[in-house]
Short mmCIF file of C-alpha atoms and ligand atoms in Angstrom, two decimals:
data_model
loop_
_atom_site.label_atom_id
_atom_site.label_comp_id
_atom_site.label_asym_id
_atom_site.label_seq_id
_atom_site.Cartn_x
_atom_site.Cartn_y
_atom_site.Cartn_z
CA UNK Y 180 -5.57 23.18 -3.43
CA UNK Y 181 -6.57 23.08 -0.11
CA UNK Y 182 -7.73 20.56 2.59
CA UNK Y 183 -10.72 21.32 5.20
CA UNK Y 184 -11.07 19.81 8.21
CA UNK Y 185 -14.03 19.00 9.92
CA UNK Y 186 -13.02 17.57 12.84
CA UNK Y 187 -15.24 14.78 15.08
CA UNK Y 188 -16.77 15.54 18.16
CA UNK Y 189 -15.68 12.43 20.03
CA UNK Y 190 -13.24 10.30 19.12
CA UNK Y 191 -14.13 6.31 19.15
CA UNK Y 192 -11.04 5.45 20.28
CA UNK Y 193 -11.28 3.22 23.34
CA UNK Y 194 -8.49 1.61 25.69
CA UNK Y 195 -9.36 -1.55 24.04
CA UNK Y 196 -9.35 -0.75 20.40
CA UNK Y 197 -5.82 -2.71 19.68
CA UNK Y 198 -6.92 -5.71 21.60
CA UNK Y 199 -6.71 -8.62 18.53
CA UNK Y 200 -7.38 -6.27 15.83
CA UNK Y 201 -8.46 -8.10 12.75
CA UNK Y 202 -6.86 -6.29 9.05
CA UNK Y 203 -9.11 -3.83 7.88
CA UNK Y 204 -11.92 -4.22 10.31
CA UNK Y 205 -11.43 -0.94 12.74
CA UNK Y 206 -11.13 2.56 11.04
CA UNK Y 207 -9.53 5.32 12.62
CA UNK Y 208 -11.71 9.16 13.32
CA UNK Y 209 -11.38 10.82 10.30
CA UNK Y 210 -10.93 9.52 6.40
CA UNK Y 211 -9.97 12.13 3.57
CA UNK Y 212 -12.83 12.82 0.47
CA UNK Y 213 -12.05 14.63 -2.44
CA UNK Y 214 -14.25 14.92 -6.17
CA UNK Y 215 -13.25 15.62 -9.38
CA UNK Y 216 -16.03 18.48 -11.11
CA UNK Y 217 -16.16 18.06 -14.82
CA UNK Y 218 -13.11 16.17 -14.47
CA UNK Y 219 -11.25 18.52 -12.13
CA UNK Y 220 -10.13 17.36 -8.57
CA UNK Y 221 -11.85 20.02 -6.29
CA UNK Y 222 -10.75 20.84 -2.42
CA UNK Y 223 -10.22 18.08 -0.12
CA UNK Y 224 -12.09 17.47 3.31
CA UNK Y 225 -11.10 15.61 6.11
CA UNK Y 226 -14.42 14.50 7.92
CA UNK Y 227 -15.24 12.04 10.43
CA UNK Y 228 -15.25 8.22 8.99
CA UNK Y 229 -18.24 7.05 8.11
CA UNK Y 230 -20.79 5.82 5.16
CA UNK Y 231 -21.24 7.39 1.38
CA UNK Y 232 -24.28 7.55 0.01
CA UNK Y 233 -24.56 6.55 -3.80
CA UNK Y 234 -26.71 5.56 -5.97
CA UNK Y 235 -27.40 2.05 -7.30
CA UNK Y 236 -25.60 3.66 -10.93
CA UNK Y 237 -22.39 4.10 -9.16
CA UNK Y 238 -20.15 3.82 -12.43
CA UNK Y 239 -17.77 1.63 -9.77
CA UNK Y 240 -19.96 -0.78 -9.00
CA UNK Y 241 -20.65 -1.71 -12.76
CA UNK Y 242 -17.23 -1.68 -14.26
CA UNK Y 243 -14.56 -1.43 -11.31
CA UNK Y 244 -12.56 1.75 -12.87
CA UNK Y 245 -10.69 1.97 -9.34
CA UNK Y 246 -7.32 2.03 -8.15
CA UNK Y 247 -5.98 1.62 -4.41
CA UNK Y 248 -2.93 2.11 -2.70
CA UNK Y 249 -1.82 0.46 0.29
CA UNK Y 250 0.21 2.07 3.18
CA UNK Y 251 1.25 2.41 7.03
CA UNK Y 252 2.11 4.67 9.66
CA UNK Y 253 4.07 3.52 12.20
CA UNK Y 254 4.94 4.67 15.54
CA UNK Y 255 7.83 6.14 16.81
CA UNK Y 256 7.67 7.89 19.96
CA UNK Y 257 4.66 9.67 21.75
CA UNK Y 258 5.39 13.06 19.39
CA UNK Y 259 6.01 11.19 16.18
CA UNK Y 260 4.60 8.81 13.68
CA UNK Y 261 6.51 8.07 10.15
CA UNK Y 262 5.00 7.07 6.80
CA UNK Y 263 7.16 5.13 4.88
CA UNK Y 264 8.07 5.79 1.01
CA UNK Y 265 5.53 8.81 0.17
CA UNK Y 266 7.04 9.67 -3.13
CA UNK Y 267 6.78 6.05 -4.38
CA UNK Y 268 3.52 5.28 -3.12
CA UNK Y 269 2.16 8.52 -5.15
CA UNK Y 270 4.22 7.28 -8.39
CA UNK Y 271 2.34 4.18 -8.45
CA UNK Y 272 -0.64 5.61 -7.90
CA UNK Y 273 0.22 7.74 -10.63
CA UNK Y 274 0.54 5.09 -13.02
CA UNK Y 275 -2.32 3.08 -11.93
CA UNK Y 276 -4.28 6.15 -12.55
CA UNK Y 277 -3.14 6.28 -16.26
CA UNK Y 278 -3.60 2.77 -16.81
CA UNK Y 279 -7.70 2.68 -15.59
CA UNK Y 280 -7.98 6.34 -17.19
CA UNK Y 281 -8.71 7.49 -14.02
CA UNK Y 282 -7.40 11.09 -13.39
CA UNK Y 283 -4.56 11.83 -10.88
CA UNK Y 284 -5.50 13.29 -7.49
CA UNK Y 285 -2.65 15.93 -7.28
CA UNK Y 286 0.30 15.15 -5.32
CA UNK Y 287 -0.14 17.80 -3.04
CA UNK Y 288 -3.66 16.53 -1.87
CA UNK Y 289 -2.12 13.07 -1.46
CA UNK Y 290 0.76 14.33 0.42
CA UNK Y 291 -0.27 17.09 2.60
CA UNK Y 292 -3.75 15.28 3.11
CA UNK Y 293 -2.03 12.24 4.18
CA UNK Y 294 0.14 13.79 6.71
CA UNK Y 295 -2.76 15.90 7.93
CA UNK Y 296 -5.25 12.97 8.07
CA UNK Y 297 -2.45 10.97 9.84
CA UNK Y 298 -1.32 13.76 12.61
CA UNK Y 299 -5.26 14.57 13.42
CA UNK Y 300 -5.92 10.49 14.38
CA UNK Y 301 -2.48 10.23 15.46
CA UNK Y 302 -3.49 8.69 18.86
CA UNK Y 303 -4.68 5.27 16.24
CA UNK Y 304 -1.12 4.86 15.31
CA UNK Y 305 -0.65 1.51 18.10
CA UNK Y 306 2.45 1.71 20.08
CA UNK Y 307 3.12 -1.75 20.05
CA UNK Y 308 5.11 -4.19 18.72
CA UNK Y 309 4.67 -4.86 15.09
CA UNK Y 310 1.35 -3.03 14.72
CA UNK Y 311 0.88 -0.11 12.78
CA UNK Y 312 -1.83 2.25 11.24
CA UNK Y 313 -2.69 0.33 8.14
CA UNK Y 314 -3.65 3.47 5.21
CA UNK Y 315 -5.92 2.74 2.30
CA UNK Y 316 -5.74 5.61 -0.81
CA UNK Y 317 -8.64 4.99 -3.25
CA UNK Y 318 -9.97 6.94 -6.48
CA UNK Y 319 -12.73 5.33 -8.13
CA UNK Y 320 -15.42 6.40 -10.96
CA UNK Y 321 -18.10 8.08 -9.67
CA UNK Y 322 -20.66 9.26 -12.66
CA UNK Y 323 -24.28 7.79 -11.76
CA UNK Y 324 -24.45 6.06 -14.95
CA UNK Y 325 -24.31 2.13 -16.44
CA UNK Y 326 -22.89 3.51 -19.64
CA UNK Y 327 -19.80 0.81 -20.13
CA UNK Y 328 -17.04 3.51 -20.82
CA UNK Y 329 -14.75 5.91 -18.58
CA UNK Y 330 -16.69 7.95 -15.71
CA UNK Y 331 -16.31 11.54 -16.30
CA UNK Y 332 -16.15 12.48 -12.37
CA UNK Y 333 -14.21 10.56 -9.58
CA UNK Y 334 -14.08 10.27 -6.10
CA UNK Y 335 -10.90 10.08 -3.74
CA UNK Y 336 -10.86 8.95 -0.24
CA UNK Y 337 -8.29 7.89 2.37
CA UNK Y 338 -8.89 5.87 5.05
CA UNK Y 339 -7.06 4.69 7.72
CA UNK Y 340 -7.04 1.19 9.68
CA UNK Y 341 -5.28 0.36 13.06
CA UNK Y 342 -3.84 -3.65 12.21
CA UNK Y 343 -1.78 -5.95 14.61
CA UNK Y 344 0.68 -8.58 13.27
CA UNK Y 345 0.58 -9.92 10.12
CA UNK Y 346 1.32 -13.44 12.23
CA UNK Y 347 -0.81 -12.88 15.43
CA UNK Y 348 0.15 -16.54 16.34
CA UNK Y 349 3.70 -16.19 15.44
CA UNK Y 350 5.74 -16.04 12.01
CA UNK Y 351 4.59 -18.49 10.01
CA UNK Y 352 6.12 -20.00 6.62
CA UNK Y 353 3.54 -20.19 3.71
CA UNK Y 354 3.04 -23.17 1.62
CA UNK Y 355 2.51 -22.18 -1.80
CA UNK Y 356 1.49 -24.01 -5.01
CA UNK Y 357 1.79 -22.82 -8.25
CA UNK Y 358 -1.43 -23.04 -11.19
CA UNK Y 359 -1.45 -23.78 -14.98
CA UNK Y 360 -4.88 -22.96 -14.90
CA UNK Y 361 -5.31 -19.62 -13.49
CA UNK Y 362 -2.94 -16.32 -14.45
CA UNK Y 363 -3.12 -13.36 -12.43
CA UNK Y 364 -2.08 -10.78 -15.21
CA UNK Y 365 -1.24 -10.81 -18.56
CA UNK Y 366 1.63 -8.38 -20.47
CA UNK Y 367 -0.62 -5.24 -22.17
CA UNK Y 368 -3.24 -6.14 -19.51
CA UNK Y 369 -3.34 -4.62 -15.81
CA UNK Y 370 -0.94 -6.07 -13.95
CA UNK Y 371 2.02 -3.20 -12.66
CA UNK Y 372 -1.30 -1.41 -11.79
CA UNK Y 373 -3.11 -1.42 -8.25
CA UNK Y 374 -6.27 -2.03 -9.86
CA UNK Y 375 -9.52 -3.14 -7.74
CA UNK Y 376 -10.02 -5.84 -10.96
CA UNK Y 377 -6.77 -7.80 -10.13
CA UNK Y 378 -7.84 -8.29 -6.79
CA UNK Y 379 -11.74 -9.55 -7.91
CA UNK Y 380 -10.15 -12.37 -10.16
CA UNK Y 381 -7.71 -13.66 -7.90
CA UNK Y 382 -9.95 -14.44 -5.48
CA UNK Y 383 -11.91 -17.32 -6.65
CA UNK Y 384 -8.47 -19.46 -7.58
CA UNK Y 385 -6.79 -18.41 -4.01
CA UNK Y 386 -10.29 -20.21 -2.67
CA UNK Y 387 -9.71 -23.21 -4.77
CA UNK Y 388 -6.27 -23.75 -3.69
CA UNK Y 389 -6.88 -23.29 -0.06
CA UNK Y 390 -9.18 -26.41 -0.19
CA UNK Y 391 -5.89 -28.51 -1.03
CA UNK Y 392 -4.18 -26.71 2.06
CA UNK Y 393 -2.25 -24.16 0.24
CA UNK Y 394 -2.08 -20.29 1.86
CA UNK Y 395 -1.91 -18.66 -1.56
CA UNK Y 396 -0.92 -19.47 -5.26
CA UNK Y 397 2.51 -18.37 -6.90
CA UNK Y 398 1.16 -16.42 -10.10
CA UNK Y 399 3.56 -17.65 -13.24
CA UNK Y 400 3.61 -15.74 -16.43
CA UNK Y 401 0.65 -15.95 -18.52
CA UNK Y 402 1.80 -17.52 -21.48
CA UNK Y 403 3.98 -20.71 -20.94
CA UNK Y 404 3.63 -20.94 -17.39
CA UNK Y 405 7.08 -21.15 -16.36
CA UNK Y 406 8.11 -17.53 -15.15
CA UNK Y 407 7.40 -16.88 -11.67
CA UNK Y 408 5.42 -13.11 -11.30
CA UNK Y 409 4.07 -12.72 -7.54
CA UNK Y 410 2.31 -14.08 -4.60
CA UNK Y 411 -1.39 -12.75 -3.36
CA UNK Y 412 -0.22 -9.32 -1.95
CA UNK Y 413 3.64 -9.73 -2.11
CA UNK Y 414 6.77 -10.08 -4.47
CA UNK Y 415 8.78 -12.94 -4.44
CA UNK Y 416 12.52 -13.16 -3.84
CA UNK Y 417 14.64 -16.63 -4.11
CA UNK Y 418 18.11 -16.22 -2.01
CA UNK Y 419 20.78 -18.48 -4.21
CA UNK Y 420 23.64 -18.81 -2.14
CA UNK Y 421 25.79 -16.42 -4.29
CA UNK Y 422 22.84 -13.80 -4.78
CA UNK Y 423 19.45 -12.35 -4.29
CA UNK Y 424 17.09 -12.65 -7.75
CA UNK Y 425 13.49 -11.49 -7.93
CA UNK Y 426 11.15 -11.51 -10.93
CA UNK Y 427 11.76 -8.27 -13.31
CA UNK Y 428 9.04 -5.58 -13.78
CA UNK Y 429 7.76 -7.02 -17.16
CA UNK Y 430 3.89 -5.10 -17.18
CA UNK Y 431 2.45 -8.03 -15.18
CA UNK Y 432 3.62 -7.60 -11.94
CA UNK Y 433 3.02 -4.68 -9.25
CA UNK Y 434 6.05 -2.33 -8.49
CA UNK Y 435 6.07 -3.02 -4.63
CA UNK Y 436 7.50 -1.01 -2.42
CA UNK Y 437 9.02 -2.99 -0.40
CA UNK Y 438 10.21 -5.09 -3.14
CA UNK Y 439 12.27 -1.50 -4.13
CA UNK Y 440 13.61 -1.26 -0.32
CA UNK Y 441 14.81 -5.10 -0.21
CA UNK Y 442 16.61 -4.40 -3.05
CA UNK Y 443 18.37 -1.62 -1.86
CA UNK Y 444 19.23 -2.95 1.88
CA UNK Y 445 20.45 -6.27 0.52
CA UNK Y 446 22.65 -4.26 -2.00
CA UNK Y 447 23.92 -2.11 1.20
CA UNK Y 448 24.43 -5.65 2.61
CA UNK Y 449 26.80 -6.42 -0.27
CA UNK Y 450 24.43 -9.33 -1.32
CA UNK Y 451 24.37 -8.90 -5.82
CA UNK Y 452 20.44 -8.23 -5.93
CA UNK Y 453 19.44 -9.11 -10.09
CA UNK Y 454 15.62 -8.80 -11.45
CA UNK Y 455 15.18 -11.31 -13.84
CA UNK Y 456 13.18 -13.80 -15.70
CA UNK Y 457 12.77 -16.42 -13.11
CA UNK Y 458 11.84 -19.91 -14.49
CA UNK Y 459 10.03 -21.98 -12.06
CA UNK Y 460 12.12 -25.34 -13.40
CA UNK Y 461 15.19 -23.33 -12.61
CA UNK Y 462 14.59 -22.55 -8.85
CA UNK Y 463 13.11 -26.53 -8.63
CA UNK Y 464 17.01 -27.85 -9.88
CA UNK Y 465 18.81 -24.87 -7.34
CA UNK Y 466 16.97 -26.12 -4.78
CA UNK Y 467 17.82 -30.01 -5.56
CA UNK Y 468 20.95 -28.79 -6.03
CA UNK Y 469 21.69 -27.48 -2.68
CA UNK Y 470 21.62 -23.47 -4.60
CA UNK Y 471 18.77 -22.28 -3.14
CA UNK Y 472 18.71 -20.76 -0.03
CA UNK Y 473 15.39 -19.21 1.32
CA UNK Y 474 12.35 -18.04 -0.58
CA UNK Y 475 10.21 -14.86 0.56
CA UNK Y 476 7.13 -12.36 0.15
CA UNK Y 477 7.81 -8.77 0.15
CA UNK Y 478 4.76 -6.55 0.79
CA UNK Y 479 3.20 -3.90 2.94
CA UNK Y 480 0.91 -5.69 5.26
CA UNK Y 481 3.07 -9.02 6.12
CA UNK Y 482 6.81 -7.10 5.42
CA UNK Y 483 8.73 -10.23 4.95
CA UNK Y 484 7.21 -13.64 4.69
CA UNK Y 485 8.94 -16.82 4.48
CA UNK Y 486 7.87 -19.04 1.99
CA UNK Y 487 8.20 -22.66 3.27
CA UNK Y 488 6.87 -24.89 1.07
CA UNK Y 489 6.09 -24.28 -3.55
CA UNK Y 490 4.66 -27.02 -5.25
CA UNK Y 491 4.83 -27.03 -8.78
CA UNK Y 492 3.38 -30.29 -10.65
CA UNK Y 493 4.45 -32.91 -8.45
CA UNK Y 494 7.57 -31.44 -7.78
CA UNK Y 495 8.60 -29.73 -4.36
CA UNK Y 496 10.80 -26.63 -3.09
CA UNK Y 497 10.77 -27.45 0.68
CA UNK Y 498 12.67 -25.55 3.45
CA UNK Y 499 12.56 -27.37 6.96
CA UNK Y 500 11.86 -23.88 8.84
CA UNK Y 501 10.13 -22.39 11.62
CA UNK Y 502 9.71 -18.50 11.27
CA UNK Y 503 11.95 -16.15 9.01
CA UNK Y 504 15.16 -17.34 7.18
CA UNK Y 505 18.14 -15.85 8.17
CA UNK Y 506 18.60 -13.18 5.10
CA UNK Y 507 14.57 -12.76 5.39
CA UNK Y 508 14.95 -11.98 9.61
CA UNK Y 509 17.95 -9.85 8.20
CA UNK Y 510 15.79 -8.35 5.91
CA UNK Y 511 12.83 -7.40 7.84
CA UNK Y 512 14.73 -6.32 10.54
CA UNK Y 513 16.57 -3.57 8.54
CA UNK Y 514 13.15 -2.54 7.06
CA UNK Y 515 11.25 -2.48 10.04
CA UNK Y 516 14.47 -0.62 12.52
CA UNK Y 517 13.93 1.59 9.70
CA UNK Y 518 10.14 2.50 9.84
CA UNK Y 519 9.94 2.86 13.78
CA UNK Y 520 13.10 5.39 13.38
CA UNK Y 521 15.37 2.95 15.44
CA UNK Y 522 17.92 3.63 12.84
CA UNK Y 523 18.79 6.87 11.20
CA UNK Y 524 17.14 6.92 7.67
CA UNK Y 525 20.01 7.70 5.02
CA UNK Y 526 17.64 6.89 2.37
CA UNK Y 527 14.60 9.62 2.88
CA UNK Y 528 12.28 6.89 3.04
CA UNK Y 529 10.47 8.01 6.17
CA UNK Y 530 8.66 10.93 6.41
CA UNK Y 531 8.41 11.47 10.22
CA UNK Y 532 4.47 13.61 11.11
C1 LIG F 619 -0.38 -7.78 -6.20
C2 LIG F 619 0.59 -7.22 -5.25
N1 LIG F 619 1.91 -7.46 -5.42
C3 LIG F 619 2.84 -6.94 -4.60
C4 LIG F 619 2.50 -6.16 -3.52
C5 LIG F 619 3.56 -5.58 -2.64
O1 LIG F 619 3.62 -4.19 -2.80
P1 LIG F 619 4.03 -3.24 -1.60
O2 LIG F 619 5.38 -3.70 -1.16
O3 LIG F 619 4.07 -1.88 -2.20
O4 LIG F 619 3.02 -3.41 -0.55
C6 LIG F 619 1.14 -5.90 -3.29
C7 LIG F 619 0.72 -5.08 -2.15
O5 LIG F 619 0.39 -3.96 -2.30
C8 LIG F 619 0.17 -6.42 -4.17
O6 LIG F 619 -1.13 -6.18 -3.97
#
């Protein structure tokens, strides 16, 4: 398989580009585009960013057979940039793939076109304090047709986004509310996939809640409403004061990445990390009962997010905090020292271009 470049003539870069960048609103020089041909992924081309043209039939648009993944690159020093996790990021794509019947981009075009899309607009990785080049992977169905069933050809693109802090105003602890209304995913449904779906119907419940002042809602299972899932784009851990617990992978909630690398560092830290059922009325009576420690989001864009305030029916878990928890600053800190190399990776996590 190989992987063309076409390079562009000027870049748009300007000295002003990572002055208050807004997430996902600046794209970098070049994006990746690959096609499947009766079925088959074809050669990839790297070609300056800019618009598709498709028709008003764009299987997509219809039935949303797509799957994303979400990335960075982050800078290092001027002759290297890292991406973090490659191998997992691919997995998950992988599955997500299966799950919308969409069919894998190989891993070699995903890898090596990555790390070649990534070293050519290099100079959009920001060297500055917790920015980073945000990367968005994407296959979606690309037959010309409004027949309701799996496209036969797909398109693949990656593009690539410059994005400043997660907290531009400083770190910022989210108040949360759960919903017996509204479920995010169901077990046999789409859940542990990165599917552009998920994202459509959680949108019009986040809106709802933000009216009564909450940032985002904590998704509970699907069925009796008690088991915690997952928070908007993050995982949720709850630090007891004897251990680290976050939801297990049941089908319903995404694999994250980071979720995988907490668990690891805080097991390095000698903190007993269990995935579990987690039972909303449990974490309520911890946190009466003086158990409960800090609550956080794991998840590409924000890292580590203190959670500051979940309401659930009346009831309140409420942490009088300013930024990060202690375990969560721990946290974030080891993850973070890690993806600007200012510690040595022992895990193979980075992948330095
Ligand atoms: C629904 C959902 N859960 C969790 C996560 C966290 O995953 P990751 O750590 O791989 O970014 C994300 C972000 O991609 C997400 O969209």
């Amino acid at each position: 398989m190989d992987i063309h470049t076409e390079p562009i003539m000027e870049s748009r870069l300007t000295d002003s580009t990572f002055d208050s960048l807004l997430f996902g609103v600046e794209f970098s020089d070049h994006m990746l585009l690959a096609q499947t041909e009766q079925g088959e992924w074809q050669d990839a081309t790297i070609l300056p960013y800019g618009n598709l043209s498709v028709p008003p039939s764009l299987s997509v648009l219809h039935y949303g057979q797509a799957v994303f993944e979400g990335m960075k690159a982050f800078y290092v020093n001027e002759s290297t940039v890292h991406l973090f996790r490659l191998d997992d990021h691919y997995e998950r794509l992988t599955n997500s793939c299966h799950r919308i019947s969409i069919p894998v981009p190989p891993k070699e075009m995903f890898i090596e076109g990555l790390k070649k899309l990534v070293a050519l607009d290099r100079a959009w990785v920001p060297n500055k304090e917790n920015h980073s080049l945000y990367i968005r992977p994407v296959a979606f169905a690309s037959d010309p047709i409004i027949a309701a069933k799996a496209s036969t050809e797909y398109t693949f693109m990656i593009i690539c986004s410059p994005v400043g802090p997660y907290y531009p105003t400083g770190v910022k602890p989210l108040d949360l509310t759960t919903s017996t209304e509204y479920v995010r995913a169901v077990v046999g449904g789409t859940g542990y996939a990165k599917a552009a779906g998920n994202y459509a119907a959680s949108f019009q419940p986040a809106q709802e809640v933000r009216k009564d002042g909450f940032a985002q809602i904590i998704w509970l299972d699907a069925l009796e409403h008690r088991f915690v899932e997952e928070v908007g784009t993050m995982n949720i851990f709850f630090k007891l004061k004897d251990r680290l617990i976050t939801p297990k992978l049941t089908g319903s909630i995404l694999s994250g990445i980071t979720r995988k690398s907490v668990i690891a560092l805080a097991q390095e830290m000698g903190i007993e990390v269990s995935e579990e059922r987690i039972d909303i009325h449990d974490m309520i009576a911890a946190f009466k009962d003086g158990e409960l420690e800090e609550v956080f989001g794991a998840g590409t864009a924000a890292v580590i997010a203190p959670i500051g305030r979940i309401h659930h029916q009346g009831e309140n878990i409420q942490f009088d905090l300013e930024g990060r928890g202690p375990f969560a600053t721990k946290v974030h800190k080891a993850i973070t020292d890690l993806q600007h190399g200012r510690v040595v990776d022992t895990h193979g996590w980075v992948h330095p271009v």
